[in-house]
mmCIF file of N, CA, C and O in Angstrom:
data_model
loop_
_atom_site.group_PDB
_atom_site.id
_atom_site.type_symbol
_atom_site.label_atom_id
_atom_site.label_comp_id
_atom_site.label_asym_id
_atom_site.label_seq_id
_atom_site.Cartn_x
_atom_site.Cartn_y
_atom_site.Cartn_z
ATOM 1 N N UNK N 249 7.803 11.608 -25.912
ATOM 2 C CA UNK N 249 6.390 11.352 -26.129
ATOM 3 C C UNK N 249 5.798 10.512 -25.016
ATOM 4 O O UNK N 249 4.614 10.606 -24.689
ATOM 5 N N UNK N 250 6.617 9.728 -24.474
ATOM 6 C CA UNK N 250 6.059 8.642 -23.543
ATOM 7 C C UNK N 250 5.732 9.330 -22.223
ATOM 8 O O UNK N 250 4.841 8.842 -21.528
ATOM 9 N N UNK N 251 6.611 10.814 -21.674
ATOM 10 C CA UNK N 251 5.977 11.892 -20.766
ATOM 11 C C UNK N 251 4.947 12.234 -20.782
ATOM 12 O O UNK N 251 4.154 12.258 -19.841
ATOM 13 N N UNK N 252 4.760 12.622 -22.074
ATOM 14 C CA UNK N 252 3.930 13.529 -21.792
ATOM 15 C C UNK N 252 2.081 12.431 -22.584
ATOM 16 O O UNK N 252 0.999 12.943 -22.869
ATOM 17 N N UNK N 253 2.432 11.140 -22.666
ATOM 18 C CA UNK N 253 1.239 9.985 -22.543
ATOM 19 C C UNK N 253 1.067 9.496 -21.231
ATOM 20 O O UNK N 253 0.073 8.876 -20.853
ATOM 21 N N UNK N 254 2.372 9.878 -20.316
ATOM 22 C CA UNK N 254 1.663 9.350 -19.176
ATOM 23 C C UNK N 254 0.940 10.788 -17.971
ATOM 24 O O UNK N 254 0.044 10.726 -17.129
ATOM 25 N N UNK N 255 1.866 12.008 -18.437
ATOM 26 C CA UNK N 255 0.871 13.313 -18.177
ATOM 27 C C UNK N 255 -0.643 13.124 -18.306
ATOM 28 O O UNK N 255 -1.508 13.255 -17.441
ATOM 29 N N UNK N 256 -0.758 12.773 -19.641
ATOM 30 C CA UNK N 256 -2.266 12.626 -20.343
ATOM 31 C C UNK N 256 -2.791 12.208 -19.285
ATOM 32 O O UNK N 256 -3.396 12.822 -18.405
ATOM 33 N N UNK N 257 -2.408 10.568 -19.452
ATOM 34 C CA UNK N 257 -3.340 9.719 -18.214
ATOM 35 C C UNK N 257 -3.634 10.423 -17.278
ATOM 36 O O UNK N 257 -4.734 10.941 -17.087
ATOM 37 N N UNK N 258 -2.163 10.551 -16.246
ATOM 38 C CA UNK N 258 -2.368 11.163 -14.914
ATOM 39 C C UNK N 258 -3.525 12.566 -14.926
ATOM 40 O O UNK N 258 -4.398 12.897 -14.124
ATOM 41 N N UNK N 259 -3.047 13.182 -16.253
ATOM 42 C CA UNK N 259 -4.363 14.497 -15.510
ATOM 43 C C UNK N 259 -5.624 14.088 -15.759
ATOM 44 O O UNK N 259 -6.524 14.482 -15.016
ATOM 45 N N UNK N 260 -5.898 13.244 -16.826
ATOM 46 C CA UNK N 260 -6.940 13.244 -17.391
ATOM 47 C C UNK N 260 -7.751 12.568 -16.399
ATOM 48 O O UNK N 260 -8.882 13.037 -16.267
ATOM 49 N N UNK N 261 -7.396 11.412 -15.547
ATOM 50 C CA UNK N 261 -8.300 10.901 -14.278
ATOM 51 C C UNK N 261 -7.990 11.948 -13.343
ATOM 52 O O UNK N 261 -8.952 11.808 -12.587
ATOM 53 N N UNK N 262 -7.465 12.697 -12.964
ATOM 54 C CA UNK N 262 -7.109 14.059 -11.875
ATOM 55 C C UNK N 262 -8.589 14.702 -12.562
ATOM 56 O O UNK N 262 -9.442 14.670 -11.676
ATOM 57 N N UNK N 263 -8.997 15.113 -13.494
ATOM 58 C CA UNK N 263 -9.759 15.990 -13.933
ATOM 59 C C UNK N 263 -11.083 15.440 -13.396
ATOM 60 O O UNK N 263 -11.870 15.975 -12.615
ATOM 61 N N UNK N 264 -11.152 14.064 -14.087
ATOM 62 C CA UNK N 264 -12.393 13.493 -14.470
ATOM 63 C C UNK N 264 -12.952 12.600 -12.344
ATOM 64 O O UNK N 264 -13.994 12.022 -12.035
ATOM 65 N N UNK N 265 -12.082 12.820 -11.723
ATOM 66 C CA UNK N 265 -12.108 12.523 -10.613
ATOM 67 C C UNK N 265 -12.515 13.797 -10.243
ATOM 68 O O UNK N 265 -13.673 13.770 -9.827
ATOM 69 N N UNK N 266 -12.041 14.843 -10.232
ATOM 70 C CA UNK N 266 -12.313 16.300 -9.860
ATOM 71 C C UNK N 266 -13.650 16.504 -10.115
ATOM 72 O O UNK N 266 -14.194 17.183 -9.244
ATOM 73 N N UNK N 267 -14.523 16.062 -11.220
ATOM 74 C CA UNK N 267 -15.453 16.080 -11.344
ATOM 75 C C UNK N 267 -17.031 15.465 -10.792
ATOM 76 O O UNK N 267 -18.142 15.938 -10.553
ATOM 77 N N UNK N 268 -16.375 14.158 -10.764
ATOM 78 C CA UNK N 268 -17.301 13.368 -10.732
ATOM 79 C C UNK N 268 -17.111 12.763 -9.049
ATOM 80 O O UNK N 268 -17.617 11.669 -8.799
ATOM 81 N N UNK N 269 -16.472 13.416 -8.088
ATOM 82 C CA UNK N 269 -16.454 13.003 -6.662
ATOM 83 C C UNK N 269 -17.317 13.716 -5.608
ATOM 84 O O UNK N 269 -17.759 13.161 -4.603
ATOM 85 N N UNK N 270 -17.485 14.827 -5.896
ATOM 86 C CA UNK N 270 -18.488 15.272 -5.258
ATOM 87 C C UNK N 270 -20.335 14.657 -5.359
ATOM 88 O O UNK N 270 -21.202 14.740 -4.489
ATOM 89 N N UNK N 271 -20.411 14.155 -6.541
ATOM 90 C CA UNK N 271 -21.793 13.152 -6.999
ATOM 91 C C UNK N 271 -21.307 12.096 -6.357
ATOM 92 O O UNK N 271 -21.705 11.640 -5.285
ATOM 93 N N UNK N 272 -20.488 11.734 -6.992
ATOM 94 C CA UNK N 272 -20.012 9.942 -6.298
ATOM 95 C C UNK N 272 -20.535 10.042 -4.606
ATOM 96 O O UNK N 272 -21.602 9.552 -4.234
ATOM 97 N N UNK N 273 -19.611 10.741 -3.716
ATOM 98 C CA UNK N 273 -19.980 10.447 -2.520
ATOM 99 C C UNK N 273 -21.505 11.275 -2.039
ATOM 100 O O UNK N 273 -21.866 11.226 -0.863
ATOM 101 N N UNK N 274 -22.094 11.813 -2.801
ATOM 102 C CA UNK N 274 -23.747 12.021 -2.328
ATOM 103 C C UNK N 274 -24.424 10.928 -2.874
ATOM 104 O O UNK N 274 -25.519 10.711 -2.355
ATOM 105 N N UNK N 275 -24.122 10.266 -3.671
ATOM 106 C CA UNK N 275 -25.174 9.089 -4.317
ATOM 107 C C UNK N 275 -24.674 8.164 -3.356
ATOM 108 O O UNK N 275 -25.373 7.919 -2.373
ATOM 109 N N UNK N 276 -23.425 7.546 -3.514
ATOM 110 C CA UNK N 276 -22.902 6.854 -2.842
ATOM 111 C C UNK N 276 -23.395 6.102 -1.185
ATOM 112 O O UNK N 276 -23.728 5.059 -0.623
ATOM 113 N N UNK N 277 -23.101 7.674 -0.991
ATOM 114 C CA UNK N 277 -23.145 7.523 1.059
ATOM 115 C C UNK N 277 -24.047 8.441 1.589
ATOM 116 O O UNK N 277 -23.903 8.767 2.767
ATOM 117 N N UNK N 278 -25.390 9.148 0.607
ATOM 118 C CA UNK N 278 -26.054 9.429 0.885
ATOM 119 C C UNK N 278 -25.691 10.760 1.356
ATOM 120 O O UNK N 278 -26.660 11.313 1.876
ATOM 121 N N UNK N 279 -24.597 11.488 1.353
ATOM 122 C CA UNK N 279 -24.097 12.810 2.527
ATOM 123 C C UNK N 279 -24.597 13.749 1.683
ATOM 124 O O UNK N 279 -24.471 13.547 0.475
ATOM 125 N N UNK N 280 -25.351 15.124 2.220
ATOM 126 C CA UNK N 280 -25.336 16.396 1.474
ATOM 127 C C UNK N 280 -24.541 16.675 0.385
ATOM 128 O O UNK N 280 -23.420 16.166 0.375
ATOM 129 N N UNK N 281 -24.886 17.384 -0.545
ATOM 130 C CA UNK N 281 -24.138 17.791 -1.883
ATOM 131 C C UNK N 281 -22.441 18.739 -1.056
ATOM 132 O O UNK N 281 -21.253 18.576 -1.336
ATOM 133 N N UNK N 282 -23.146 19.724 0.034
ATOM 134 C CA UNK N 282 -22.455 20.660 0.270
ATOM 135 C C UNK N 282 -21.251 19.915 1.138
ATOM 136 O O UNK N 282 -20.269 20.646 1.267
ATOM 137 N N UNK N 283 -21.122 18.548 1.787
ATOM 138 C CA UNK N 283 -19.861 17.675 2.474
ATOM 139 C C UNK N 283 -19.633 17.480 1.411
ATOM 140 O O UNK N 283 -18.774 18.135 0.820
ATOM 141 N N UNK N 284 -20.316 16.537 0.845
ATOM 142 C CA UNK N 284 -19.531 15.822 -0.154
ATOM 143 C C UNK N 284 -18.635 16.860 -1.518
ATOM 144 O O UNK N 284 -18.083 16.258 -2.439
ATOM 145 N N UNK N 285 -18.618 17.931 -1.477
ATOM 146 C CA UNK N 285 -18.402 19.051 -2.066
ATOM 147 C C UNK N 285 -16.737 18.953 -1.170
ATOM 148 O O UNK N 285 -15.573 18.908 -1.569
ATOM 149 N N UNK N 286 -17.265 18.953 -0.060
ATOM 150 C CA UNK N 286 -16.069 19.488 0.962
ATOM 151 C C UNK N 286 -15.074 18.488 1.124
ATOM 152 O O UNK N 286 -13.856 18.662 1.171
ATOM 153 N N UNK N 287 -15.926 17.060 1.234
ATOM 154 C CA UNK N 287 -14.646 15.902 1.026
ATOM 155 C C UNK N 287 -14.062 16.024 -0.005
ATOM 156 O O UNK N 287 -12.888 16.387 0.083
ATOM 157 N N UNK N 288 -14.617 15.783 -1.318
ATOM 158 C CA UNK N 288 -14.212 15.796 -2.571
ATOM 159 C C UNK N 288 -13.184 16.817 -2.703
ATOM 160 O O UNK N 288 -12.174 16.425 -3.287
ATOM 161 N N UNK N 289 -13.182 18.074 -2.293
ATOM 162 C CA UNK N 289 -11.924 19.432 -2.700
ATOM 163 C C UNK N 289 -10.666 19.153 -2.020
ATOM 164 O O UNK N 289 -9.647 19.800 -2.259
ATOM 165 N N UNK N 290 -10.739 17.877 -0.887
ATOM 166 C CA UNK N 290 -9.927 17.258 -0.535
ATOM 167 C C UNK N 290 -8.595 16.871 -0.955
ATOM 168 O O UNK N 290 -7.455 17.085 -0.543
ATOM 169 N N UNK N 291 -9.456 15.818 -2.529
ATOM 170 C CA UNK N 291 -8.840 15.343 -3.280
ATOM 171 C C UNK N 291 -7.693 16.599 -4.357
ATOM 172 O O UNK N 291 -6.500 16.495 -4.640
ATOM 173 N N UNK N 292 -8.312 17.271 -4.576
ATOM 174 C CA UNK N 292 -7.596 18.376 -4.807
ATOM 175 C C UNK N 292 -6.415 18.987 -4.377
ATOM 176 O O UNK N 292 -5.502 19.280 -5.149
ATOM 177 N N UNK N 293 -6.396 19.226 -2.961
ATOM 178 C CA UNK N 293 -5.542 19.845 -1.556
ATOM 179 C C UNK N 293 -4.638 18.672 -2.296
ATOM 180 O O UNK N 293 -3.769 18.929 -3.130
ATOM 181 N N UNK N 294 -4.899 17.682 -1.963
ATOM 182 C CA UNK N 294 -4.123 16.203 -1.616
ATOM 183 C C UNK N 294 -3.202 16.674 -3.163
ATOM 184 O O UNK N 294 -2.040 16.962 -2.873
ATOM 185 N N UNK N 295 -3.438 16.772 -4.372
ATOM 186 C CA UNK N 295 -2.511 16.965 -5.824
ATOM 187 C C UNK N 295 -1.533 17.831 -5.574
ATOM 188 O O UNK N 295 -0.343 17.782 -5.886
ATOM 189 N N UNK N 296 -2.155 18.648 -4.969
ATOM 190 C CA UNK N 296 -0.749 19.863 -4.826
ATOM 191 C C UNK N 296 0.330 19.158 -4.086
ATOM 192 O O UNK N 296 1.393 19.179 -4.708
ATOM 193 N N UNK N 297 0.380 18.476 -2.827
ATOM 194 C CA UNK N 297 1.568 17.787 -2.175
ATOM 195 C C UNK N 297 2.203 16.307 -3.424
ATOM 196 O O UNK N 297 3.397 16.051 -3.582
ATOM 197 N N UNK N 298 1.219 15.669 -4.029
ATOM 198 C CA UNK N 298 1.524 15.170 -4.572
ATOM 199 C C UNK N 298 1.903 15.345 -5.898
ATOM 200 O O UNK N 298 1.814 14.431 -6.717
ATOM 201 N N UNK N 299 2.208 16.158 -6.096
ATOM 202 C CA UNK N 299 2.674 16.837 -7.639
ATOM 203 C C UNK N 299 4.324 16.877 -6.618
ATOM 204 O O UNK N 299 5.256 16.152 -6.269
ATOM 205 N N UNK N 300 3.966 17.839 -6.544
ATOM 206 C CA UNK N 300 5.681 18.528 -5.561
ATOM 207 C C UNK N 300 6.339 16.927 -4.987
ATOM 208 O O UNK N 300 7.381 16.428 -5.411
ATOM 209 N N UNK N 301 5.613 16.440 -4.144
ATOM 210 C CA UNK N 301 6.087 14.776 -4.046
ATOM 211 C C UNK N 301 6.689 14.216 -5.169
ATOM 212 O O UNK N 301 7.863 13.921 -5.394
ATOM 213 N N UNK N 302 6.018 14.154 -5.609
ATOM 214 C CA UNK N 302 6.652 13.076 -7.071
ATOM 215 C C UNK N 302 7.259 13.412 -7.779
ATOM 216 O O UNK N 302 8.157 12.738 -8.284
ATOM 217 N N UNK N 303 6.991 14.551 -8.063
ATOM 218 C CA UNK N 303 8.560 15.851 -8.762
ATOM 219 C C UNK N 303 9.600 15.260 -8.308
ATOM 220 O O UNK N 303 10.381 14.608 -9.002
ATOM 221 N N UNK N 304 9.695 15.462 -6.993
ATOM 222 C CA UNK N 304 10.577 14.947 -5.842
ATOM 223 C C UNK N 304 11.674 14.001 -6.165
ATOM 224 O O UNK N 304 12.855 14.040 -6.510
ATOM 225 N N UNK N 305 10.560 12.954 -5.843
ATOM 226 C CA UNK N 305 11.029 11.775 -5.631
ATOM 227 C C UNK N 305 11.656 11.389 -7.482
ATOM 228 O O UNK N 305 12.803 10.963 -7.616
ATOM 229 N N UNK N 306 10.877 11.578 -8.559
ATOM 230 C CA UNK N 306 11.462 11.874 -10.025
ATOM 231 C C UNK N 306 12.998 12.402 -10.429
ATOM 232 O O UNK N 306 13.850 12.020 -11.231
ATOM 233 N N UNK N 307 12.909 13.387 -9.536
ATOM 234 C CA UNK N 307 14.293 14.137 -9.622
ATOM 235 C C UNK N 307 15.523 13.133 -9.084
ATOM 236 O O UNK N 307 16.620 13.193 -9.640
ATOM 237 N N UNK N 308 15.342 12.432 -8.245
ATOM 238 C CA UNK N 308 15.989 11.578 -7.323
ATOM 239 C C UNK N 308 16.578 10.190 -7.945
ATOM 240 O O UNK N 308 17.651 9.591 -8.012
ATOM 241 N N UNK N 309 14.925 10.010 -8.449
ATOM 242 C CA UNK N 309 14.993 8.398 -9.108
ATOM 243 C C UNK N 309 16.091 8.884 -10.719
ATOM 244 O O UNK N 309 16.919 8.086 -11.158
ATOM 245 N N UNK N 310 15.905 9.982 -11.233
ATOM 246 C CA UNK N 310 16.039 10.375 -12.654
ATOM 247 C C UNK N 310 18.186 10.657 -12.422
ATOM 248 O O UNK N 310 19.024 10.615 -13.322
ATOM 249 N N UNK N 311 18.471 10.970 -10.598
ATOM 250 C CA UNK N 311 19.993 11.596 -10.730
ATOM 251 C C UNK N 311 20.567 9.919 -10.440
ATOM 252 O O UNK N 311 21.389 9.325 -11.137
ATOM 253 N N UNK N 312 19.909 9.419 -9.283
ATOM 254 C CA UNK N 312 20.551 7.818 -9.515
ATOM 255 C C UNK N 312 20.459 7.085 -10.344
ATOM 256 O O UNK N 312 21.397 6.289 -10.378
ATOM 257 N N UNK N 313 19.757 6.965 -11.053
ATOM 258 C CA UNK N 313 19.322 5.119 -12.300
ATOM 259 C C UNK N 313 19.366 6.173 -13.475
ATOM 260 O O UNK N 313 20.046 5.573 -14.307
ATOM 261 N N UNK N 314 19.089 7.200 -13.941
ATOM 262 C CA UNK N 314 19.067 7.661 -15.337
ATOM 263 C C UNK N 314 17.636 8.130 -15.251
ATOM 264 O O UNK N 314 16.972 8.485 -14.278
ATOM 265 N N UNK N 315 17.279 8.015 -16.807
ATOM 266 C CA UNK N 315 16.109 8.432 -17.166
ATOM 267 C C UNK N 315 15.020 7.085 -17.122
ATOM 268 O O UNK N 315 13.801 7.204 -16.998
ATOM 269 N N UNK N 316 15.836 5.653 -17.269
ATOM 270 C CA UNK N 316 14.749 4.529 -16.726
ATOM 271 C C UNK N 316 14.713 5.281 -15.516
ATOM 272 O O UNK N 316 14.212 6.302 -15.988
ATOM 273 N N UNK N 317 14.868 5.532 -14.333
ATOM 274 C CA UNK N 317 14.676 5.523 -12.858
ATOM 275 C C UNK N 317 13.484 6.505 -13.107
ATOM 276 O O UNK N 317 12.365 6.070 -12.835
ATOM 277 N N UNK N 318 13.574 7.555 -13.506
ATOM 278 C CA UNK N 318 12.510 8.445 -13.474
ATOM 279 C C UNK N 318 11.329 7.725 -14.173
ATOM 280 O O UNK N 318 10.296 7.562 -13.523
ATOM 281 N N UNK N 319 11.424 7.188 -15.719
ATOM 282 C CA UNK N 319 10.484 6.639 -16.197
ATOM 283 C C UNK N 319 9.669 5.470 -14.795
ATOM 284 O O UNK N 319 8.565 5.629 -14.275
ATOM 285 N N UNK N 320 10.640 4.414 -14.528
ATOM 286 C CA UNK N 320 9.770 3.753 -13.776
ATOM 287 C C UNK N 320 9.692 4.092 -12.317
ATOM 288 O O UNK N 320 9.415 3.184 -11.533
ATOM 289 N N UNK N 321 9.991 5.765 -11.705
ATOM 290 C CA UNK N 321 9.347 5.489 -10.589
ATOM 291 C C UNK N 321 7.655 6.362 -10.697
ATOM 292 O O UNK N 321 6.855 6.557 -9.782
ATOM 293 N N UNK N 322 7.526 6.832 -12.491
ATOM 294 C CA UNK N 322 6.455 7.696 -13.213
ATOM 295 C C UNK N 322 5.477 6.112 -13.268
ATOM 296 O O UNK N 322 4.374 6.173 -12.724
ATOM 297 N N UNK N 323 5.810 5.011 -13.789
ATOM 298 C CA UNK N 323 4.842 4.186 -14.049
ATOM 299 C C UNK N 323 4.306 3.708 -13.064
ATOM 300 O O UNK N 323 3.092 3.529 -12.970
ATOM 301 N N UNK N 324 5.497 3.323 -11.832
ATOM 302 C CA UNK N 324 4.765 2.791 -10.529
ATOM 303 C C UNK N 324 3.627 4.178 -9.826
ATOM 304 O O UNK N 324 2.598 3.905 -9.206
ATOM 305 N N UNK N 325 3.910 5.045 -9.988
ATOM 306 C CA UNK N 325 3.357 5.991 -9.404
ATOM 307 C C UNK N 325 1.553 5.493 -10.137
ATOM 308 O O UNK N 325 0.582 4.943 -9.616
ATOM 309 N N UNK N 326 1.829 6.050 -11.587
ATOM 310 C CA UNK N 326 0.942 5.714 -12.240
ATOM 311 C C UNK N 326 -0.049 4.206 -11.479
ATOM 312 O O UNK N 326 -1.265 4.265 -11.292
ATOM 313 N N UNK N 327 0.654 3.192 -11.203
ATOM 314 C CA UNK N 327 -0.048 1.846 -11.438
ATOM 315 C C UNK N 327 -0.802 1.550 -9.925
ATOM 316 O O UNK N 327 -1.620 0.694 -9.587
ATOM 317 N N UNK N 328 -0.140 2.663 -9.180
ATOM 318 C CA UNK N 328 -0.304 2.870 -7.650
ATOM 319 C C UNK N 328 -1.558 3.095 -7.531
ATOM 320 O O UNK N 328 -2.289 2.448 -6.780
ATOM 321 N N UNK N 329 -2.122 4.536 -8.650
ATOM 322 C CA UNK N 329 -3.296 5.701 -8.670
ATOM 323 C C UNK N 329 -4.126 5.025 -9.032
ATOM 324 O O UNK N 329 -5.185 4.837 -8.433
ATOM 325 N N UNK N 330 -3.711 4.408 -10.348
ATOM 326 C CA UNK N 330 -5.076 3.207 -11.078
ATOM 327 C C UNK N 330 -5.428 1.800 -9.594
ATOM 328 O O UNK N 330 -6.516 1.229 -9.522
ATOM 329 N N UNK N 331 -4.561 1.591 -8.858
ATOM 330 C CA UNK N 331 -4.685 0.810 -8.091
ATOM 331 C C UNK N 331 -6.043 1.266 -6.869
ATOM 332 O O UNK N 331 -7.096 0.662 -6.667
ATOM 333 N N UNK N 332 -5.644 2.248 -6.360
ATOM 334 C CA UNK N 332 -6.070 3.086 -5.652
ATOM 335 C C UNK N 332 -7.386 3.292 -5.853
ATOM 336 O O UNK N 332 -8.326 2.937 -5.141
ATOM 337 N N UNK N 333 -7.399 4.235 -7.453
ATOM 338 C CA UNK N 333 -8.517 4.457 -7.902
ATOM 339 C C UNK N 333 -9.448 3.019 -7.914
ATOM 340 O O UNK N 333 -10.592 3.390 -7.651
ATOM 341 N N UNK N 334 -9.444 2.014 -8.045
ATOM 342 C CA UNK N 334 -10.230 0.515 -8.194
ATOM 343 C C UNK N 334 -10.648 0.298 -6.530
ATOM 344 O O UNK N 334 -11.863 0.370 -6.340
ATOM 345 N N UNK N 335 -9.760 0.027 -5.227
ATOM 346 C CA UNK N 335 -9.849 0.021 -4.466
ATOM 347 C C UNK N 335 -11.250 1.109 -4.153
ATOM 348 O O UNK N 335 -12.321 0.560 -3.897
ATOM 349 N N UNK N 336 -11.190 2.566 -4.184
ATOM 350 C CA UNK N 336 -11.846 3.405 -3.431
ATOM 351 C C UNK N 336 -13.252 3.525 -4.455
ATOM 352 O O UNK N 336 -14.126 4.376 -4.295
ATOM 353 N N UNK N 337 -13.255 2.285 -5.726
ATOM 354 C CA UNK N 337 -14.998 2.570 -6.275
ATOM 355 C C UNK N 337 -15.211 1.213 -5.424
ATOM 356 O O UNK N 337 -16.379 1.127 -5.045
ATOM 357 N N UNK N 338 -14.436 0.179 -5.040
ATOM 358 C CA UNK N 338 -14.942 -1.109 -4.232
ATOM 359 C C UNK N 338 -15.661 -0.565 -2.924
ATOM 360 O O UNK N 338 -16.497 -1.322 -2.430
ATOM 361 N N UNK N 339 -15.433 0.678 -2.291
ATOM 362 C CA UNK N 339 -15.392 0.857 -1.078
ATOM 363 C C UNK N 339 -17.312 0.664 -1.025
ATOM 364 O O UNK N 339 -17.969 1.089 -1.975
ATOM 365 N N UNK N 340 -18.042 -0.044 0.246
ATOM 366 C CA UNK N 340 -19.010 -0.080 0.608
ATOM 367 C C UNK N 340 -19.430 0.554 1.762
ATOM 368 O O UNK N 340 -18.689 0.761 2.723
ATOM 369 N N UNK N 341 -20.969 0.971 1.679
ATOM 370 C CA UNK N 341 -21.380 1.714 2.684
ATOM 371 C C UNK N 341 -21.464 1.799 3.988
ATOM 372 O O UNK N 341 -21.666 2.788 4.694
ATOM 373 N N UNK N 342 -21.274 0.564 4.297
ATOM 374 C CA UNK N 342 -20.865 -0.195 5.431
ATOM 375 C C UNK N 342 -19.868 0.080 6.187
ATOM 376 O O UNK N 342 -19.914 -0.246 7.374
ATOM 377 N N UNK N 343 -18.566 0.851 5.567
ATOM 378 C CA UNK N 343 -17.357 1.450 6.243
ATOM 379 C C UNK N 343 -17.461 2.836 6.351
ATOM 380 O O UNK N 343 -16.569 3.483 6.901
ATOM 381 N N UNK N 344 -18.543 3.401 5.843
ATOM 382 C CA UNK N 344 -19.288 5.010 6.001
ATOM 383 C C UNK N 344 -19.864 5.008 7.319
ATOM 384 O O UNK N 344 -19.723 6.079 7.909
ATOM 385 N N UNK N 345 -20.473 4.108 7.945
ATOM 386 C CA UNK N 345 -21.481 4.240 8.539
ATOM 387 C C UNK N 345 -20.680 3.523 9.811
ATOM 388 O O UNK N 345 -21.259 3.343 10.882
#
């Protein structure tokens, strides 16, 4: 159960980021709908390596340490994204420009 609660999380900001990034960076930084369309699908490109990545690295953490290893290299991953995610709504216009 604890997989597939931290699945939840992970897609559920994957989704809701998918959504709401193409607005974000036209309100944001002022850029056309149709860039900011184009940065934003970015984020997208970027899941596919990082799915297969972390599979990866899961498989790895899960044959050395057990199933903790996989669990916590799933939470750091997790605490990384939420990290990340906080960092890139701080970001100001000022580093756009």
């Amino acid at each position: 159960w604890l997989l597939a609660l931290q699945y939840g999380c992970c897609f559920g900001v994957e989704l809701t980021v998918n959504n709401m990034l193409a607005s974000y960076f036209s309100e944001r930084f002022g850029v056309d709908l149709i860039t900011a369309g184009a940065i934003a699908s970015l984020f997208g490109l970027a899941n596919l390596f990082s799915r297969a990545v972390g599979g990866r690295v899961s498989d790895q953490m899960n044959g050395a340490y057990g199933f903790r290893g996989r669990l916590g290299c799933q939470a750091g991953c997790l605490l990384f994204e939420g990290i990340t995610l906080l960092i890139i709504s701080r970001v100001s216009d000022s580093i756009a420009t």
